[in-house]
XYZ file of C-alpha atoms in Angstrom:
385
model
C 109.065 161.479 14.788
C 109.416 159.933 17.824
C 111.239 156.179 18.437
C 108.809 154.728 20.756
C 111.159 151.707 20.762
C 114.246 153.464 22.246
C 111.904 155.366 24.488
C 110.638 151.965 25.849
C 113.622 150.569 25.897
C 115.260 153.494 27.923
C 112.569 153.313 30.235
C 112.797 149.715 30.479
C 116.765 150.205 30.787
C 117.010 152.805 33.883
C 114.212 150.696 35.545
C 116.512 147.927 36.189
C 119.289 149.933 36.817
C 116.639 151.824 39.593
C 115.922 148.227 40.957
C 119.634 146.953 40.835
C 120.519 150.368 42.892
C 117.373 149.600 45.225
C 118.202 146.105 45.783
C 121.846 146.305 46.599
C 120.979 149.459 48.972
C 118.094 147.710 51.166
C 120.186 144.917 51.246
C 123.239 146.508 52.866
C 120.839 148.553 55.320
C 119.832 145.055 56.102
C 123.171 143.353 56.301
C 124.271 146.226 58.575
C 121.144 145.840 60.928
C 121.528 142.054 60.793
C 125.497 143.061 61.734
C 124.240 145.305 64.561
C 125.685 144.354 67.827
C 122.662 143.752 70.179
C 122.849 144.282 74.050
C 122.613 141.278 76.135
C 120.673 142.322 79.279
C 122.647 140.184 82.614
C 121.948 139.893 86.026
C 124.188 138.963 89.508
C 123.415 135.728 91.623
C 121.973 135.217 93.737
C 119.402 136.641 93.347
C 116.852 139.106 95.793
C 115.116 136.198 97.653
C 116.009 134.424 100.982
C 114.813 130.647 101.820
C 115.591 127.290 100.538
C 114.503 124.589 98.323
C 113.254 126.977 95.896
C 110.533 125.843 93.144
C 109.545 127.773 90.115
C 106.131 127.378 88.326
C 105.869 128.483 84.141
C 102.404 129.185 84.250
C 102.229 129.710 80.823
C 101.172 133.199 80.506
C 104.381 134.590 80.958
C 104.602 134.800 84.748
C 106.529 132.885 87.052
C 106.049 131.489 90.588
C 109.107 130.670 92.890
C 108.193 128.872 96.120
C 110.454 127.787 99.168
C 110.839 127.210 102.624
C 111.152 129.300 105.471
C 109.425 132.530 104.054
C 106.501 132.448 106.400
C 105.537 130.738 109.606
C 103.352 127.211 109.585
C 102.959 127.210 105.442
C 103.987 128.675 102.164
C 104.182 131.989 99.986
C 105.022 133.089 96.685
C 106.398 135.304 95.092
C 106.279 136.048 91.104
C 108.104 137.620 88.369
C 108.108 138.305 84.559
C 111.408 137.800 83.853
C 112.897 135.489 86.401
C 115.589 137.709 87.843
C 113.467 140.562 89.647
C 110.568 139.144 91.870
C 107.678 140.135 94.143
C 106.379 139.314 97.085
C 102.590 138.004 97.057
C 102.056 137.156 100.230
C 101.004 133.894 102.138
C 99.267 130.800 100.129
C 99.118 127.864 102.643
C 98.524 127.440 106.583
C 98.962 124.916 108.015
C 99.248 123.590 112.034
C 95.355 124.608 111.996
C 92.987 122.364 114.047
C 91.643 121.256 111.374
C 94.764 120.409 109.317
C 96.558 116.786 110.001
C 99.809 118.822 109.817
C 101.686 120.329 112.678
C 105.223 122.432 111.867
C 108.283 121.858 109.220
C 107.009 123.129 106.673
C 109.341 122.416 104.071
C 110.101 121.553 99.898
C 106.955 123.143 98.671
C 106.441 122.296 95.234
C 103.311 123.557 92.674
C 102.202 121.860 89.596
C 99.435 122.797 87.456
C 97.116 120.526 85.470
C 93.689 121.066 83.969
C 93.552 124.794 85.134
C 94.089 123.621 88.806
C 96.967 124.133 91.035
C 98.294 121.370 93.362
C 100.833 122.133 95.863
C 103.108 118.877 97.427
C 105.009 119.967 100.361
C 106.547 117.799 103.737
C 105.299 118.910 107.408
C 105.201 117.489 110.591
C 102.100 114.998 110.844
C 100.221 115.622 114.316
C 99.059 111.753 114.673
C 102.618 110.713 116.800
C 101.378 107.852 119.083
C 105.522 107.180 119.859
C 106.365 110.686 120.235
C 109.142 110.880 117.449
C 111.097 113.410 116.931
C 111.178 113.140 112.998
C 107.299 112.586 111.803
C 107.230 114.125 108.445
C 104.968 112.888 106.136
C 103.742 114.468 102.407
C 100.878 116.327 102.081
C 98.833 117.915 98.840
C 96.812 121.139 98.387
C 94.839 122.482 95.832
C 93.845 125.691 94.224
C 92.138 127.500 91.635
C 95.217 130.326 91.673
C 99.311 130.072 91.931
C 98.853 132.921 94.386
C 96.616 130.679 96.645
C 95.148 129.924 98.769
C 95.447 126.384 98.960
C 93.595 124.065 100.999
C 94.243 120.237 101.942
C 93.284 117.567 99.131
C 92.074 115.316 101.824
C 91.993 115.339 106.000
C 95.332 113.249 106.339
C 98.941 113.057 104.116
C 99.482 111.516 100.701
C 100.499 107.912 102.098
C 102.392 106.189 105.139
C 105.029 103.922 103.889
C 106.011 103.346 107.675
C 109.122 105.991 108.190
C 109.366 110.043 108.022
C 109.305 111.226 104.450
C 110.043 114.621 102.747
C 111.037 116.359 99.738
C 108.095 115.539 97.294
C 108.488 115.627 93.689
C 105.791 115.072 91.128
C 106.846 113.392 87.757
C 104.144 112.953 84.779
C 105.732 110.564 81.650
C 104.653 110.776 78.110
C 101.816 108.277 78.782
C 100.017 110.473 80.963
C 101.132 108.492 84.303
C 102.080 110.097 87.602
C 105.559 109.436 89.343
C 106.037 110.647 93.143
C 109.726 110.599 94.321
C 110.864 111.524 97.997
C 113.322 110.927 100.550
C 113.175 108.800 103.722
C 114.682 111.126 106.524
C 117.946 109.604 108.222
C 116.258 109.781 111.481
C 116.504 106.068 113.635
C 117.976 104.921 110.077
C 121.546 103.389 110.396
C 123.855 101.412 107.308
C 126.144 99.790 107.403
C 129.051 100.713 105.340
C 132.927 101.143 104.730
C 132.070 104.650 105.506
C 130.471 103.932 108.689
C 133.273 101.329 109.231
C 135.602 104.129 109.150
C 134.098 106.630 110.715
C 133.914 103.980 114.104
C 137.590 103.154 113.318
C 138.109 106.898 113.644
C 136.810 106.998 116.675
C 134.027 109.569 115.109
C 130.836 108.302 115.091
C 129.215 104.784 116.325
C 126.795 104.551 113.573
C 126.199 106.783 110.548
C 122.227 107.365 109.609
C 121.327 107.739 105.855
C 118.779 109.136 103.927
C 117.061 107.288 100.722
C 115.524 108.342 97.936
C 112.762 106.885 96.570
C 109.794 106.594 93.971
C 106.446 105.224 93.566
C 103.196 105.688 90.864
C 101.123 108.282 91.979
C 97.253 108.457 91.198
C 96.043 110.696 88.871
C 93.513 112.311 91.637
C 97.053 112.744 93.522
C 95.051 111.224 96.832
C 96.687 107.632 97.000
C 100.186 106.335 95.067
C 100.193 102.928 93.144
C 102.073 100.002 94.392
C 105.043 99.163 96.623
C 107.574 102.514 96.538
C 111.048 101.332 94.742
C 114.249 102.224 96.125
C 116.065 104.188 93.657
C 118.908 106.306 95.000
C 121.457 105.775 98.473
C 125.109 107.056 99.356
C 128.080 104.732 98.381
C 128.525 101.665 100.480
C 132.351 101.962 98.799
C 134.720 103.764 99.595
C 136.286 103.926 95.988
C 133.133 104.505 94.377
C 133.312 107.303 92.444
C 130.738 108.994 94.264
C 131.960 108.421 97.492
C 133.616 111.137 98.433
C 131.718 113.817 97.852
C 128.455 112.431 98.905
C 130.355 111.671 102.509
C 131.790 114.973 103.364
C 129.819 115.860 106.179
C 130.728 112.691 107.768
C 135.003 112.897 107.051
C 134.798 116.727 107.604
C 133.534 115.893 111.231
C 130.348 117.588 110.771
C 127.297 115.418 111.595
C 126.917 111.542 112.052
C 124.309 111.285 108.481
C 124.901 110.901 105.014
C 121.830 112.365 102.770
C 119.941 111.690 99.324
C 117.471 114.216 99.343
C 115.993 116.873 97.256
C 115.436 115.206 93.995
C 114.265 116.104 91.070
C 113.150 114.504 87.729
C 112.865 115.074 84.030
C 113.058 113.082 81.190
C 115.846 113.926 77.783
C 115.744 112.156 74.885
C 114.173 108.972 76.263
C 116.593 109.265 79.442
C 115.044 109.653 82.746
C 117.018 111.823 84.869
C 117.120 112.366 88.482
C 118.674 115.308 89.910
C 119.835 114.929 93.740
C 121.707 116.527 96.969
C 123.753 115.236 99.176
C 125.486 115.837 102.546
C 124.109 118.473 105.530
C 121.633 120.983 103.882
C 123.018 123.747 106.665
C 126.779 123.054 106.122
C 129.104 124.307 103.494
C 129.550 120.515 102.060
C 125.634 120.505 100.219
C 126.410 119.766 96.754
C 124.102 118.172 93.491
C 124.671 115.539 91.522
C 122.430 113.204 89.216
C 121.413 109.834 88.358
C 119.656 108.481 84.625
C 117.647 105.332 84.042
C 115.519 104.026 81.116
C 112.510 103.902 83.324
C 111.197 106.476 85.817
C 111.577 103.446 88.593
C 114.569 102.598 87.540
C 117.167 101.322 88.078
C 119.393 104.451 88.522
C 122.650 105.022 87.965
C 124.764 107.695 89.352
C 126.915 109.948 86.716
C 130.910 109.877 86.931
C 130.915 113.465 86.539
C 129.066 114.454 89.764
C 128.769 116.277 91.689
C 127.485 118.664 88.920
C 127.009 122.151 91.536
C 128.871 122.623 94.861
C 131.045 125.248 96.637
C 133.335 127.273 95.044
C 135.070 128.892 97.770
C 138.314 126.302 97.167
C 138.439 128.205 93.480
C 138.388 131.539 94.753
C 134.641 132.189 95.047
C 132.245 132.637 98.079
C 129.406 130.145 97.595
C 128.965 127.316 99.277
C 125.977 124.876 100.679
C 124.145 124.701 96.328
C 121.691 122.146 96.782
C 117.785 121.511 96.767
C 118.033 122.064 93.156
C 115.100 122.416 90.185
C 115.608 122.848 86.312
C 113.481 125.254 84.560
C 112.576 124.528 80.973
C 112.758 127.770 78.348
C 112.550 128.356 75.068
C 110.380 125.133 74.191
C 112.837 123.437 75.828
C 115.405 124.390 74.012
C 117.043 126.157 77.405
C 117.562 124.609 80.892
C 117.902 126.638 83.831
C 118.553 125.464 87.432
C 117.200 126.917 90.574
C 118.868 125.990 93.558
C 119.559 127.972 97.141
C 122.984 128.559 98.367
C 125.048 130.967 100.694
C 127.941 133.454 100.101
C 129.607 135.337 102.299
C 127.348 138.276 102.589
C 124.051 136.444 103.356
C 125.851 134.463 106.342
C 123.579 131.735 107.274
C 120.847 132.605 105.463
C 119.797 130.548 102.181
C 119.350 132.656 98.693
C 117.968 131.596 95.846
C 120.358 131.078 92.712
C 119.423 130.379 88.560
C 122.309 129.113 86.691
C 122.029 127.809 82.822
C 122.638 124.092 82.504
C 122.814 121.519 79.443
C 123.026 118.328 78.388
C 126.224 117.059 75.980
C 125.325 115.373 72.710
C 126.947 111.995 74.817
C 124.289 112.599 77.587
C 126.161 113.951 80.266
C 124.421 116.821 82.634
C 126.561 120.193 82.740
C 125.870 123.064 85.121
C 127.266 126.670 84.277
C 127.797 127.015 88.477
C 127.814 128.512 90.470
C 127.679 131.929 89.292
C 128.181 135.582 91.214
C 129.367 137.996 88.113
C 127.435 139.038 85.418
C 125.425 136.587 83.564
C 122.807 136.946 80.587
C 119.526 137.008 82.035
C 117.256 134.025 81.223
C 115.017 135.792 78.982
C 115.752 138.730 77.000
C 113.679 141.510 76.032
């Protein structure tokens, strides 16, 4: 007769031992993939493109837009790329010094933002209306367009806004409550200060009178065709000479270079309730062009400068070959979760010429803004396949 019991239970009893030898066997195979050393793909700065005051547009579908200034004559191009390192060239997206357009030449400091499927490009240029002939007339202009890739046309017949000196270096700002923030600088041009810089530098016998550069910021309308209110003074060089920030932001003056001291370039983003402003200072074609930033608990602010700047400058006193990093922007990946700035330099190879770098940044748990730059070996490239 046969023992149905022991046959069940025999059954029953190899079963589990099956399942325990399963088990334990798909769960080493998965240990040892989880274990599996996987190769980082890097790339070299800088990278493969040549102009400065680079800007890079997410556009959300996985492609990237990086424009600058310099790559064409009398307006802007773009180029785009997949994966941030390797990028192509797409041609010509902006024209200006047309007789219709209100701008002229300088084209510089392009910047595109999208919102609501449209494309709005904020740039500096030469305005043509010059009833005292200056020699610095920038003003701000904005374009719009339907594509990234162009082509834009002027928002209106004239620039943004006069606020009664040259102005360049646009950058657009949106808060949490849906308002608009514009921030640019006022050009050094027929701008003198008075400082213990500028007190030295006449002691010195070096310059009479040292010109600055300003940065500033004002509400912007939400049809980006007028700004809100009075603009508010928000960043200037050191009148100190033992400010911390003195020295570095002066370097074109004490290195003999020029007779100006700059705050230009900004750029603005808000962490964990803390606006912060991103700048560069000294001559944007000498060696000495370095960033640094500012934070505030309101996008007007007040500001104030970090002890730890400047946060990206030369490296050739360390042993490497960059020098002029400036014009900076940070690049959000990752849902945030990664920062990347893009910023033009020079090494020793590309001469005069301005390249476009991308170094990783962070901020520290205590709030302070690091940069990982700059960078010429082998780094992990911003987004992995």
């Amino acid at each position: 007769m046969i023992d149905f019991r022991a046959s069940t239970y025999r059954t029953f009893f190899w079963g589990i031992c099956m399942s325990t030898v399963l088990f334990y066997s798909c769960k080493e195979k998965v240990e040892k993939k989880q274990d599996k050393e996987v190769a980082v793909e890097t790339f070299s700065n800088p990278i493969d493109v040549e102009f400065g005051d680079p800007f890079v547009l997410d556009n959300g579908d996985g492609t990237f837009y990086m424009y600058g200034t310099g790559q064409v004559e009398n307006g802007f191009a773009t180029y785009s790329s997949n994966d941030l390192v390797n990028w192509k060239f797409e041609g010509r997206i902006y024209e200006g010094n047309t007789e219709a357009s209100w701008t002229q030449k300088n084209f510089w400091a392009p910047e595109v933002y999208k919102f609501e499927n449209h494309y709005f490009l904020f740039f500096s240029a030469d305005d043509k209306d010059n009833p005292n002939n200056e020699l610095e007339n920038f003003k701000i202009g904005v374009a719009v367009s339907d594509s990234p890739k162009g082509p834009f046309t002027d928002l209106t017949d004239q620039p943004l806004f006069d606020p009664g000196y040259p102005i360049i270096d646009a950058n657009v700002f949106k808060d949490d409550d849906g308002k608009f923030y514009l921030y640019y600088s006022r050009v050094c041009y027929k701008h003198p200060v008075e400082s213990e810089i500028s007190e030295w530098a006449k002691k010195e016998g070096l310059y009479d009178e040292i010109e600055e550069s300003w940065v500033y910021g004002v509400e912007l309308a939400a049809d980006f065709k007028s700004v809100i209110g009075e603009p508010q003074l928000l960043l200037r060089p050191p009148l100190e000479m033992n400010d911390r920030n003195a020295e570095w932001e002066s370097r074109s003056v004490t290195s003999k270079e020029v007779n100006r001291r700059w705050t230009e370039g900004s750029f603005t983003f808000k962490n964990k309730g803390t606006y912060y402003m991103m700048y560069s200072a000294n001559h944007y074609a000498g060696p000495n062009y370095a960033v640094g930033y500012a934070t505030s608990n309101s996008p007007l602010g007040p500001y104030q400068k970090a002890d730890n700047n400047p946060v990206l400058q030369k490296n050739i006193d360390k042993g490497g070959n960059v020098t002029g990093t400036g014009h900076n922007m940070v690049l959000f990946l990752d849902g945030g979760k990664k920062m990347y700035t893009v910023y033009h330099g020079r090494t020793q190879a590309t001469g005069e010429n301005r390249v476009v770098f991308i170094d990783q940044m962070n901020i520290e748990e205590d709030g302070t803004l690091v940069v990982d730059g700059p960078t010429t070996e082998p780094i992990p490239k911003p987004l992995q396949n």
